[in-house]
CSV table of C-alpha atoms and ligand atoms in Angstrom, one decimal:
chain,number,residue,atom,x,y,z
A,1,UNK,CA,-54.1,136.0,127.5
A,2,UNK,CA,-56.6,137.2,130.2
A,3,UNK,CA,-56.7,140.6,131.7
A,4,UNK,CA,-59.5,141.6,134.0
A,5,UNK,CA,-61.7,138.7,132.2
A,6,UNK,CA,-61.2,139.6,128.9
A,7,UNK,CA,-59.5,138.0,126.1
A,8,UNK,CA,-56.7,138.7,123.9
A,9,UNK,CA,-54.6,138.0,121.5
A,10,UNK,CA,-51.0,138.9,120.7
A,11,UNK,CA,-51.4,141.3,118.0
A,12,UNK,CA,-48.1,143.8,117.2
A,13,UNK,CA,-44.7,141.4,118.8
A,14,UNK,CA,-42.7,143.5,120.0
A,15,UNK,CA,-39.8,143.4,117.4
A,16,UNK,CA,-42.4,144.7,115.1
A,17,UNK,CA,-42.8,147.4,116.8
A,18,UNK,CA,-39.0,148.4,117.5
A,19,UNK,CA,-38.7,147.9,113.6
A,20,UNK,CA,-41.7,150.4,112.7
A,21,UNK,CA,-40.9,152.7,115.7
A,22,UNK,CA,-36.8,152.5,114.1
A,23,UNK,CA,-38.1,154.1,110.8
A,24,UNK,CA,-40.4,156.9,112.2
A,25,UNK,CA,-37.4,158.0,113.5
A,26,UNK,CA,-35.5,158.3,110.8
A,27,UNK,CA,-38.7,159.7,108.6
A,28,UNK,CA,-39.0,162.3,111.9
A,29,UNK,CA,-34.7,162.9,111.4
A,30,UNK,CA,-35.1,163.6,108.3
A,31,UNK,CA,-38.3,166.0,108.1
A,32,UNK,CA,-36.5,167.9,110.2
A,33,UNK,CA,-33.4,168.2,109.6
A,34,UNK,CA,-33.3,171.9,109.5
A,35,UNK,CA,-35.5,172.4,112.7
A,36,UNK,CA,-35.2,171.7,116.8
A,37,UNK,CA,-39.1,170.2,117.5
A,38,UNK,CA,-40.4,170.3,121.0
A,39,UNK,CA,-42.2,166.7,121.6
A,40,UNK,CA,-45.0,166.9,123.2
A,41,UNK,CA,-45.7,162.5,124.4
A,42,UNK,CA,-49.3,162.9,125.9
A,43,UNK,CA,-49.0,160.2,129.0
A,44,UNK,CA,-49.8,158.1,130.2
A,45,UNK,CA,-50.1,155.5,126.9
A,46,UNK,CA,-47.7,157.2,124.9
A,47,UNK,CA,-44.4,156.5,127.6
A,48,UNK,CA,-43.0,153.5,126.1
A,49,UNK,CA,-43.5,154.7,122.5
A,50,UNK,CA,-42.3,158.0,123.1
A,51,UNK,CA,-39.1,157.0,125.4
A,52,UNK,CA,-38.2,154.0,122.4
A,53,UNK,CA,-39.2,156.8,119.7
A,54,UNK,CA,-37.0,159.6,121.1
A,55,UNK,CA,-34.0,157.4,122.0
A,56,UNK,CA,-33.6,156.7,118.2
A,57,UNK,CA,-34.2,160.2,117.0
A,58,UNK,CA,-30.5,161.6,116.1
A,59,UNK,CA,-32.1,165.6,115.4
A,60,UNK,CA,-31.8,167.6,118.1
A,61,UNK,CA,-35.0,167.9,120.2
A,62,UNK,CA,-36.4,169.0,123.2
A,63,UNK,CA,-39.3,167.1,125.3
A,64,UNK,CA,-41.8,167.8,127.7
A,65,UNK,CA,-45.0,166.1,128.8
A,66,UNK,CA,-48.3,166.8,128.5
A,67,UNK,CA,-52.0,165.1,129.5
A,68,UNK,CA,-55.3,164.8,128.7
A,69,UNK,CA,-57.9,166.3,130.6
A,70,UNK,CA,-62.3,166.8,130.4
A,71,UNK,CA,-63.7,169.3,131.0
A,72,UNK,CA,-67.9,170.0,130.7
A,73,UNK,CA,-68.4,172.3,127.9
A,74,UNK,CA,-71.0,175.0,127.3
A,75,UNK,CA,-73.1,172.6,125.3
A,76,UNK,CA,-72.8,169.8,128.5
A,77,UNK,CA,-70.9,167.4,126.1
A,78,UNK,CA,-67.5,166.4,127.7
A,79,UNK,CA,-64.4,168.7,125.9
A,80,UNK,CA,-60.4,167.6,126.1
A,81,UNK,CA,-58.4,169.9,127.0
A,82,UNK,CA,-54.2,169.3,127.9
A,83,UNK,CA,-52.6,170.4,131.0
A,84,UNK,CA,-48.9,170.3,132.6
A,85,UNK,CA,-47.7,172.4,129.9
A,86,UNK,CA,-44.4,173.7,131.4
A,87,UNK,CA,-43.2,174.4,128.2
A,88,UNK,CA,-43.8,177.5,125.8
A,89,UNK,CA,-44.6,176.2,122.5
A,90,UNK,CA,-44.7,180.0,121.2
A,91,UNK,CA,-42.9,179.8,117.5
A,92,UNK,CA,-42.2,176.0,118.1
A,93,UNK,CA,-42.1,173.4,115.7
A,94,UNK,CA,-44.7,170.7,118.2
A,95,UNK,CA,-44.3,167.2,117.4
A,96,UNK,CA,-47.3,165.5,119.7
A,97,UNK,CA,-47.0,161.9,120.4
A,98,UNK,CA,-49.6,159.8,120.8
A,99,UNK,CA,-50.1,156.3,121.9
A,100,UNK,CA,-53.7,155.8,119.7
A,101,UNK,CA,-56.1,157.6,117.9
A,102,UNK,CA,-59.6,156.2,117.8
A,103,UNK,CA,-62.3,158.6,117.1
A,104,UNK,CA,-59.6,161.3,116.5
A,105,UNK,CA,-61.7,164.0,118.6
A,106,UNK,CA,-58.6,164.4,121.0
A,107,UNK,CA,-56.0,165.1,118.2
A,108,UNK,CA,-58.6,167.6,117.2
A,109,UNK,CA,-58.7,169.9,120.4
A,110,UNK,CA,-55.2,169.7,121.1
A,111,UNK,CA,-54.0,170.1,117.8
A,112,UNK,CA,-56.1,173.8,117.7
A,113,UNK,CA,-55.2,174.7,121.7
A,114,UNK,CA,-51.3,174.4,120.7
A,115,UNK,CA,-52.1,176.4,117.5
A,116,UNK,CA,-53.9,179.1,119.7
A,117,UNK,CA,-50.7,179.2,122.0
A,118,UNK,CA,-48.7,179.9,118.8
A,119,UNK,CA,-46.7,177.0,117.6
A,120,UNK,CA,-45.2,177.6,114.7
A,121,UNK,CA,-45.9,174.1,113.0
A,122,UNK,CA,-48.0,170.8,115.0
A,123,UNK,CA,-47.8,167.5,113.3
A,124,UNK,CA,-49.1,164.2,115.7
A,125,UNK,CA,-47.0,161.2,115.4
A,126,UNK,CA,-49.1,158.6,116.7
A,127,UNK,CA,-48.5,154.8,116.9
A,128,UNK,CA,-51.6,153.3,116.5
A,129,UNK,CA,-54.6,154.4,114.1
A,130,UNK,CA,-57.8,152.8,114.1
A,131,UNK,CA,-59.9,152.6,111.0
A,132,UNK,CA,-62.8,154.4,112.6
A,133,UNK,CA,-60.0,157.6,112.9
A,134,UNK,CA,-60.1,158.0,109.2
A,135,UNK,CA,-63.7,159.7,109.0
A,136,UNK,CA,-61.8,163.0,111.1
A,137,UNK,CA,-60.2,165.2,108.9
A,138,UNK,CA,-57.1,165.3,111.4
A,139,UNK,CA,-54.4,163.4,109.3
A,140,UNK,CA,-51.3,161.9,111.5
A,141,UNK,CA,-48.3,162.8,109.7
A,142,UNK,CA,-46.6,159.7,111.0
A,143,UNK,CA,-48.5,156.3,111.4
A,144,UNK,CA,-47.0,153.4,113.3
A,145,UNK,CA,-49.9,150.7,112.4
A,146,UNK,CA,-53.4,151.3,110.9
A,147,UNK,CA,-55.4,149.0,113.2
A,148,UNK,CA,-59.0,147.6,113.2
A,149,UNK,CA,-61.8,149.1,115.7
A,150,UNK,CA,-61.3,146.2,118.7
A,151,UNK,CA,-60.1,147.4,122.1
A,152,UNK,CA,-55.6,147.3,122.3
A,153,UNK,CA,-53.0,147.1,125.2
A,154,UNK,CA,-49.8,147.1,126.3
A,155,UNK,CA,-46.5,148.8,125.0
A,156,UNK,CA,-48.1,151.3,127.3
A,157,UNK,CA,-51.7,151.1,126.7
A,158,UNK,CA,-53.6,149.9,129.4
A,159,UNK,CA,-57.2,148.0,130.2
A,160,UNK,CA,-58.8,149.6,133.3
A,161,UNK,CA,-55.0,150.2,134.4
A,162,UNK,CA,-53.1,147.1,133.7
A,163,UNK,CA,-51.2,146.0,130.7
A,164,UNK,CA,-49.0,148.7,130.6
A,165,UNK,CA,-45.9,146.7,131.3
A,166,UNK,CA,-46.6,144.3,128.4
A,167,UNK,CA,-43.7,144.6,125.3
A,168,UNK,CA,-46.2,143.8,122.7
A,169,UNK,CA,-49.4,144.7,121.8
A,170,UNK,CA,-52.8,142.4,122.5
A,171,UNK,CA,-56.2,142.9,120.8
A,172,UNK,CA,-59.0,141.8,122.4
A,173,UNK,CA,-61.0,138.9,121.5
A,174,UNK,CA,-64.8,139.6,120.8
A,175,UNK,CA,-67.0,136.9,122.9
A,176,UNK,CA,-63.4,135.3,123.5
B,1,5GP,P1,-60.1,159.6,120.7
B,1,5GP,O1,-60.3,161.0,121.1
B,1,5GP,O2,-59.2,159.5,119.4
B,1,5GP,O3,-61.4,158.9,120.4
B,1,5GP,O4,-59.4,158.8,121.9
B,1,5GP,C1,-58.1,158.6,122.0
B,1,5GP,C2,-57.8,158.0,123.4
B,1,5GP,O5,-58.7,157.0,123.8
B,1,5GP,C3,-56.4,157.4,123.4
B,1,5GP,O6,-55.4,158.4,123.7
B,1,5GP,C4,-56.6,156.3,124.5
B,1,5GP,O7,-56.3,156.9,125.8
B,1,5GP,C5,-58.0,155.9,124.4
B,1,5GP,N1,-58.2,154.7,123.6
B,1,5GP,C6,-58.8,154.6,122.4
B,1,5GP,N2,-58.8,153.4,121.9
B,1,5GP,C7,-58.1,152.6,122.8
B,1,5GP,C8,-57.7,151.2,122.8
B,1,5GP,O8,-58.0,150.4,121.9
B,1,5GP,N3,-56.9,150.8,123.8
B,1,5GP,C9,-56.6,151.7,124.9
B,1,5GP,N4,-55.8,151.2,125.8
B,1,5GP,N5,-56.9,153.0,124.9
B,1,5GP,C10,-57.7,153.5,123.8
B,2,MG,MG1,-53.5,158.8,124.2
């Protein structure tokens, strides 16, 4: 498959993924059983998983949605940051969901901003985790797929804005 000259390959089919997304559910029902989370899906990537994810969640929930944004810090390196918090996560139990984590640097910030806000509990359920991730010392509680290091899309994760639309997952082809 081509997309904007690049090659993929199919990677995750989609039934794969409607199998593993079917049993993060019911890991998610059943870690809290007891509690009403607030998921937090940080778009755009995450829309598919989260709206497959959440429709097979049986716990009551709420959800709101929240993005990425940089910012220059003090130092001149580029910080993240999330806006369109409409939500207060005061003495919530925040379940963030994530399409990817790569270097893991975003988990990082937002996982501190929410604590600062006062959430009660912040866990990341994030679909796809590349091996690079693992050196941060931010753990996923819930994994979809550990993944190798080359570039993904679709189910929501784009290249330069397309792939989006595609149900399964395509990794791209070094020198393909
Ligand atoms: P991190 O802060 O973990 O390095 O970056 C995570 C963000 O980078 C993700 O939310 C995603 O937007 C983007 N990203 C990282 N790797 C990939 C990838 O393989 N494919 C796509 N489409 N986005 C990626
Ligand atoms: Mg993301």
């Amino acid at each position: 498959m081509k997309l904007n000259g690049l090659t993929f390959k199919k990677y995750l089919t989609a039934s794969h993924l409607k199998n593993r997304v079917k049993k993060l559910a019911e890991k998610i029902d059943l870690d809290y059983q007891k509690k009403t989370p607030l998921l937090l899906p940080v778009l755009n990537g995450s829309f598919i998983f989260a709206a497959d994810l959440i429709k097979q969640l049986k716990v009551p929930c709420k959800v709101s949605f929240v993005k990425h944004a940089s910012y220059e810090g003090t130092a001149g390196g580029q910080l993240k940051t999330i806006i369109g918090l409409n939500e207060s996560v005061f003495g919530q139990d925040v379940l963030i969901v994530e399409d990817i984590m790569d270097t893991g640097e975003t988990l990082k910030r937002v996982s501190e901003e929410l604590k600062n806000l006062g959430a009660k509990s912040v866990e990341f359920v994030v679909l796809l985790q590349k091996e690079k991730s693992k050196k941060n010392p931010i753990k996923p509680k819930y994994i979809g797929f550990e993944i190798t290091n080359e570039f993904v899309v679709g189910y929501g994760l784009d290249h330069n804005g397309l792939g989006r639309n595609f149900p399964d997952v395509y990794q791209v082809v070094p020198n393909g």
